[in-house]
Tab-separated table of C-alpha atoms in Angstrom:
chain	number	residue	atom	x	y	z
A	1	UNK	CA	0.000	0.000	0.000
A	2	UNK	CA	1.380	3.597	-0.835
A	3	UNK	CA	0.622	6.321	2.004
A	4	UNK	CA	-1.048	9.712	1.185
A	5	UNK	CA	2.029	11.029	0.568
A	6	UNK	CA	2.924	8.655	-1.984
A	7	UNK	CA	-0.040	8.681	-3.589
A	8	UNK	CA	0.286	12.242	-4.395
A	9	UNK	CA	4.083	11.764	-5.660
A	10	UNK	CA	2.653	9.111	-8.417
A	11	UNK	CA	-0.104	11.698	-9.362
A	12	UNK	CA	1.736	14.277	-9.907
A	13	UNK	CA	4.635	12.250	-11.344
A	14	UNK	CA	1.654	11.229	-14.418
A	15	UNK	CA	1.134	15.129	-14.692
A	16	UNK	CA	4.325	16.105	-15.160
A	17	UNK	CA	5.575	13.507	-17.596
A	18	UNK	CA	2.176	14.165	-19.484
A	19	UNK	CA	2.641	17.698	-19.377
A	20	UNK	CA	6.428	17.701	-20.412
A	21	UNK	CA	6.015	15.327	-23.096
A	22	UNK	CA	3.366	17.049	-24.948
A	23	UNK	CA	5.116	20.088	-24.648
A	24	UNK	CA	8.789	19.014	-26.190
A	25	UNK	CA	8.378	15.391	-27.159
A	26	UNK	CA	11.093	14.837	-23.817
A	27	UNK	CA	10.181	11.469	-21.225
A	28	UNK	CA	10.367	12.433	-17.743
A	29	UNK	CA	13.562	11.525	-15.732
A	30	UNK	CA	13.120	10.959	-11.989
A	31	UNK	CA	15.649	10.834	-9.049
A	32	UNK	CA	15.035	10.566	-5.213
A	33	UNK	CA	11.496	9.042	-5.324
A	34	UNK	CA	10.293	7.142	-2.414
A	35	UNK	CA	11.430	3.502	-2.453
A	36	UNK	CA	8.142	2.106	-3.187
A	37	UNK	CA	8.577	3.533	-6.815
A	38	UNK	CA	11.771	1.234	-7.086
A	39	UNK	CA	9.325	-1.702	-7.088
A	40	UNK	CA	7.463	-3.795	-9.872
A	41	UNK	CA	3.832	-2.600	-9.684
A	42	UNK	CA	1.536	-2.856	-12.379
A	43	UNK	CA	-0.316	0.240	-12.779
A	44	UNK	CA	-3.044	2.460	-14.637
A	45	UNK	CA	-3.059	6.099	-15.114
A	46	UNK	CA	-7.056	7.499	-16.126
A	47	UNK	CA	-7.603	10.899	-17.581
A	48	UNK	CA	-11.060	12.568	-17.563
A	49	UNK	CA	-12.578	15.865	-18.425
A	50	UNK	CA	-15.802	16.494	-16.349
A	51	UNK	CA	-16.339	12.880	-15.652
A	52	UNK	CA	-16.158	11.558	-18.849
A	53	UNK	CA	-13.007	9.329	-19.946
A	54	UNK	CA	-10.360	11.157	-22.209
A	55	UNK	CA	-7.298	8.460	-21.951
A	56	UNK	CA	-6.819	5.038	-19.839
A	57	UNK	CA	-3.744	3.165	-20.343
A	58	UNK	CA	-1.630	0.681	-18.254
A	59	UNK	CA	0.435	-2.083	-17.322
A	60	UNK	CA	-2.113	-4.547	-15.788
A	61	UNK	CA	1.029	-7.351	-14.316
A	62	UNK	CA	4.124	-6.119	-12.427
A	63	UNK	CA	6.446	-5.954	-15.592
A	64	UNK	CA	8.685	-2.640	-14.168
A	65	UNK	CA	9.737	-0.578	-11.668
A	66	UNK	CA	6.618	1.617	-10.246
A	67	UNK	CA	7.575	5.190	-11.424
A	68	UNK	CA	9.000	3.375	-14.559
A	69	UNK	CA	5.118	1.610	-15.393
A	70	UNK	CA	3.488	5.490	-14.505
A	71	UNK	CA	5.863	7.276	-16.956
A	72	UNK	CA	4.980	5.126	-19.774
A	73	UNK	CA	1.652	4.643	-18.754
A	74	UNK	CA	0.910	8.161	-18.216
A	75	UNK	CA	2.382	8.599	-21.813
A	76	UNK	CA	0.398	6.155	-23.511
A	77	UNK	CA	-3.174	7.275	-21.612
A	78	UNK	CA	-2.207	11.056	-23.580
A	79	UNK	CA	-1.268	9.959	-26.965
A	80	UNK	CA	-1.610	6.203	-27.628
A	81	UNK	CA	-5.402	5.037	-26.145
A	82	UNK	CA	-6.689	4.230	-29.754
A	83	UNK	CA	-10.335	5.543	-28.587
A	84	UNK	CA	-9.459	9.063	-28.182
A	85	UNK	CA	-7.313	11.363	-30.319
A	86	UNK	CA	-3.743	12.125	-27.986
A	87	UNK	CA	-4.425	14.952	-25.695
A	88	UNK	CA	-3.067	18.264	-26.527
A	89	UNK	CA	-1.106	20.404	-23.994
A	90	UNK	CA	-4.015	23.107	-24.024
A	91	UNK	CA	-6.730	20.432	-22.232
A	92	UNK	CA	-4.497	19.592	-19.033
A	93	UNK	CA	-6.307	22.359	-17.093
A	94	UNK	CA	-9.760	20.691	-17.555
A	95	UNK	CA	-8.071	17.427	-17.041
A	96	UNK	CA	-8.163	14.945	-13.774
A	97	UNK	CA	-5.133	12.864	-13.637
A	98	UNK	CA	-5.981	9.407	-11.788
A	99	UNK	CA	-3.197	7.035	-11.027
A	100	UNK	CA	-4.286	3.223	-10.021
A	101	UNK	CA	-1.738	0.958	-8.152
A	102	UNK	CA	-2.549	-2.498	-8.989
A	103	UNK	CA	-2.047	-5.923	-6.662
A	104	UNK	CA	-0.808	-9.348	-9.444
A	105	UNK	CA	-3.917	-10.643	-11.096
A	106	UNK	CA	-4.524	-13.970	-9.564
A	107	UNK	CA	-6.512	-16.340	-11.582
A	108	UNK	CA	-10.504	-16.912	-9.834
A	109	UNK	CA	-10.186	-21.124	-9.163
A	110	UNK	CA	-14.099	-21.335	-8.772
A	111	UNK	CA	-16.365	-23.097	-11.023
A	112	UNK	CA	-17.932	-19.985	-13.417
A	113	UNK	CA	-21.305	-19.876	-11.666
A	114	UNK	CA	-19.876	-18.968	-8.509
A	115	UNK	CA	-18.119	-15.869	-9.990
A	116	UNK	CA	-20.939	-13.212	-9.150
A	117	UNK	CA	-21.124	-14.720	-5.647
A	118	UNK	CA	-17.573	-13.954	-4.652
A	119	UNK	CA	-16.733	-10.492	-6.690
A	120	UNK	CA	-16.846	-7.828	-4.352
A	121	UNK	CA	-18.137	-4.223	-6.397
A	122	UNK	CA	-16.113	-1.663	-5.454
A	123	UNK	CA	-12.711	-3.997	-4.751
A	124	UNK	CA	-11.648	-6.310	-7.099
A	125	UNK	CA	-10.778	-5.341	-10.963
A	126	UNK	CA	-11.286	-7.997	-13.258
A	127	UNK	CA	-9.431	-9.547	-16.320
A	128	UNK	CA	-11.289	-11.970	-18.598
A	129	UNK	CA	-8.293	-13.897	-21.070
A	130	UNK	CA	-9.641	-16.425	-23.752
A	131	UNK	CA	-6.808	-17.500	-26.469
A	132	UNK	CA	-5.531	-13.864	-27.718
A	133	UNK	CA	-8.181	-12.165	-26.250
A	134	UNK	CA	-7.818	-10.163	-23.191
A	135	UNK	CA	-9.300	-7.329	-21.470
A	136	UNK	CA	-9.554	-5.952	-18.224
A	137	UNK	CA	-11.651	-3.739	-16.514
A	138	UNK	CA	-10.350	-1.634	-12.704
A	139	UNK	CA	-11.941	-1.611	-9.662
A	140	UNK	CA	-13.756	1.343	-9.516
A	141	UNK	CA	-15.802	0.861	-12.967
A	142	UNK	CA	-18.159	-1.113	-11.681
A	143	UNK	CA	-19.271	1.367	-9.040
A	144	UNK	CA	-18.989	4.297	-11.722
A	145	UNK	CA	-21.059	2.460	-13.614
A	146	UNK	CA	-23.394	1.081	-11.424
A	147	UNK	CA	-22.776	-2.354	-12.550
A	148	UNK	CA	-23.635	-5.415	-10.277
A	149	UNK	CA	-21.230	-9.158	-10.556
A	150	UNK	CA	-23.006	-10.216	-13.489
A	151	UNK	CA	-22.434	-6.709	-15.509
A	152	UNK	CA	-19.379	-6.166	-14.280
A	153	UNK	CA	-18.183	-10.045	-15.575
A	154	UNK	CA	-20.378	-9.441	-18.659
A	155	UNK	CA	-18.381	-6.111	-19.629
A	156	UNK	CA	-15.140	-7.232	-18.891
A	157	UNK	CA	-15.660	-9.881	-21.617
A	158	UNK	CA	-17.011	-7.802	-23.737
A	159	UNK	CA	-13.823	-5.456	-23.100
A	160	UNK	CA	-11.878	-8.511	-24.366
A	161	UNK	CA	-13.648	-8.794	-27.749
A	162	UNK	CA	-15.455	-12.017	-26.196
A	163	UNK	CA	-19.161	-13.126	-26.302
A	164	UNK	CA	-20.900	-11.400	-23.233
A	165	UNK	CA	-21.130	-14.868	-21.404
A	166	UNK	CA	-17.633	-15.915	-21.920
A	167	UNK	CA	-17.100	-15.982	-18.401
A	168	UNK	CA	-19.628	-18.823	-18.180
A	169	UNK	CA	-18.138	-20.798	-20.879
A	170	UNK	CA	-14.676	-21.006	-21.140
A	171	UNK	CA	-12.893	-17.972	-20.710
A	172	UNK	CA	-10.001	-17.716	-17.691
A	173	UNK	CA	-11.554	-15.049	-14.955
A	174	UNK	CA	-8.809	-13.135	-12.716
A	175	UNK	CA	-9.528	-10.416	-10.151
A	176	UNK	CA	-6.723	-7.785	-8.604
A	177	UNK	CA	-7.360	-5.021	-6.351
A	178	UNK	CA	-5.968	-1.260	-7.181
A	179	UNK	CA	-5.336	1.927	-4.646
A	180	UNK	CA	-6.449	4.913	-6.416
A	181	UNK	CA	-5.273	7.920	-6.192
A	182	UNK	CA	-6.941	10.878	-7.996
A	183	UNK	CA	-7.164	14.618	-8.188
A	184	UNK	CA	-9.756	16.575	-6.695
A	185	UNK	CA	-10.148	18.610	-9.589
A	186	UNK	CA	-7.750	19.336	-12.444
A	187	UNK	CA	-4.029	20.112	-10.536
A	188	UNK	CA	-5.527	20.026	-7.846
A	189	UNK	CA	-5.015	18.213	-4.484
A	190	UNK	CA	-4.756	14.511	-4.521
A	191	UNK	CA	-6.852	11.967	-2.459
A	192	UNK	CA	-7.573	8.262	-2.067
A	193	UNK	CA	-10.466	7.151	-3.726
A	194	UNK	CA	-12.382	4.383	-1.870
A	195	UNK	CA	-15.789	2.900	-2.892
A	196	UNK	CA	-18.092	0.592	-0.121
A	197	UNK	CA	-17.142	-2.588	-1.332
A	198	UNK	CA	-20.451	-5.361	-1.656
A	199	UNK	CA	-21.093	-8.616	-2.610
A	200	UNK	CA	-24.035	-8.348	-4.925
C-alpha cells in the first residue's frame, strides 16, 4: 500500500511527464522518489474531463519498476489510447489525472457460476483472457457504472472482444485489487479514492 504522501508523488509524477512530453516530445527523468517507486507494480493512469473518460492506459502485471510503469503509462493514456485522439497540452487544465496501483492478477479457481457470488463491487478489478483475447476492466468501474457481478463479468468480456457470457463458458476469470489515487479537480489536491465494497 502507498501512504497519502505517496499517492500524491505518483499523481503528480503522471502530470508532469504528461505535461512535459506534450510540450517538447522529452520522457520524464526521476531521481530521489520514495522507495516504493523502485518496485514492480503494475499500474493504470485514467484521464477525464468532467467525468467523462479522455485516456486510460496501463500495465495490468508487475512488468517494471513503479515510477517506470506510470511514466509510460501516463504517456500512452495522452497519446496512444486508440479511442481518443492524444491529448493536446491546451486540455491539461480541464483534465483529472488518476493514477491506479494495482495488486498481481490472480486467476478466480471457482467453477464460473460462482463468480458473481464472490466479486466484491467496489474492490476487485477484473481480467477476462480467452486464447488472444484479453481485457480488463479496474476496480472502480463497476461502481462508476453502477454495474452489479453479473455486468461487471459481462463487460469485462465484452472489453476482451469475447461473447458477453464468456465468463460462463470457457474464458479464464482473474480479479486484482488497485489503490487509487486521484485529483480533486484538475491540478488540484490529490486523495484516495475508496468505494463501499459489496457482494451483490
Amino acid at each position: 500500500m502507498l501512504s497519502d504522501s505517496e499517492g500524491r508523488k505518483a499523481v503528480s509524477l503522471a502530470r508532469d511527464t504528461i505535461e512535459l512530453f506534450l510540450e517538447n516530445g522529452k520522457k520524464m527523468q526521476v531521481s530521489d522518489l520514495p522507495e516504493v517507486f523502485n518496485e514492480l507494480r503494475g499500474v493504470f493512469v485514467t484521464l477525464t474531463i468532467e467525468g467523462d473518460l479522455r485516456g486510460c492506459i496501463g500495465h495490468p502485471y508487475p512488468d517494471s519498476p513503479l515510477s517506470d510503469a506510470i511514466i509510460d503509462s501516463a504517456i500512452s493514456a495522452a497519446t496512444r489510447d486508440p479511442r481518443f485522439p492524444a491529448v493536446d497540452i491546451s486540455e491539461m487544465g480541464d483534465i483529472v489525472v488518476e493514477v491506479t496501483i494495482l495488486t498481481q492478477p490472480e486467476l478466480i479457481d471457482v467453477p464460473p457460476q460462482k463468480l458473481p457470488e464472490i466479486i466484491e463491487i467496489g474492490r476487485h478489478g477484473l481480467i477476462a483472457k480467452d486464447g488472444p483475447y484479453q481485457g480488463l476492466l479496474l476496480p472502480q468501474v463497476a461502481p462508476e457504472n453502477d454495474f452489479d457481478a453479473i455486468d461487471f463479468l459481462t463487460h469485462t468480456c465484452l472489453k476482451a472482444g469475447l461473447a458477453h457470457d464468456a465468463w460462463l463458458t470457457g474464458a479464464q476469470m482473474y480479479w486484482f485489487e488497485g489503490q487509487i489515487f486521484k485529483e480533486i479537480s484538475p491540478r488540484g489536491d490529490v486523495e484516495e479514492e475508496k468505494f463501499n465494497s459489496c457482494c451483490k
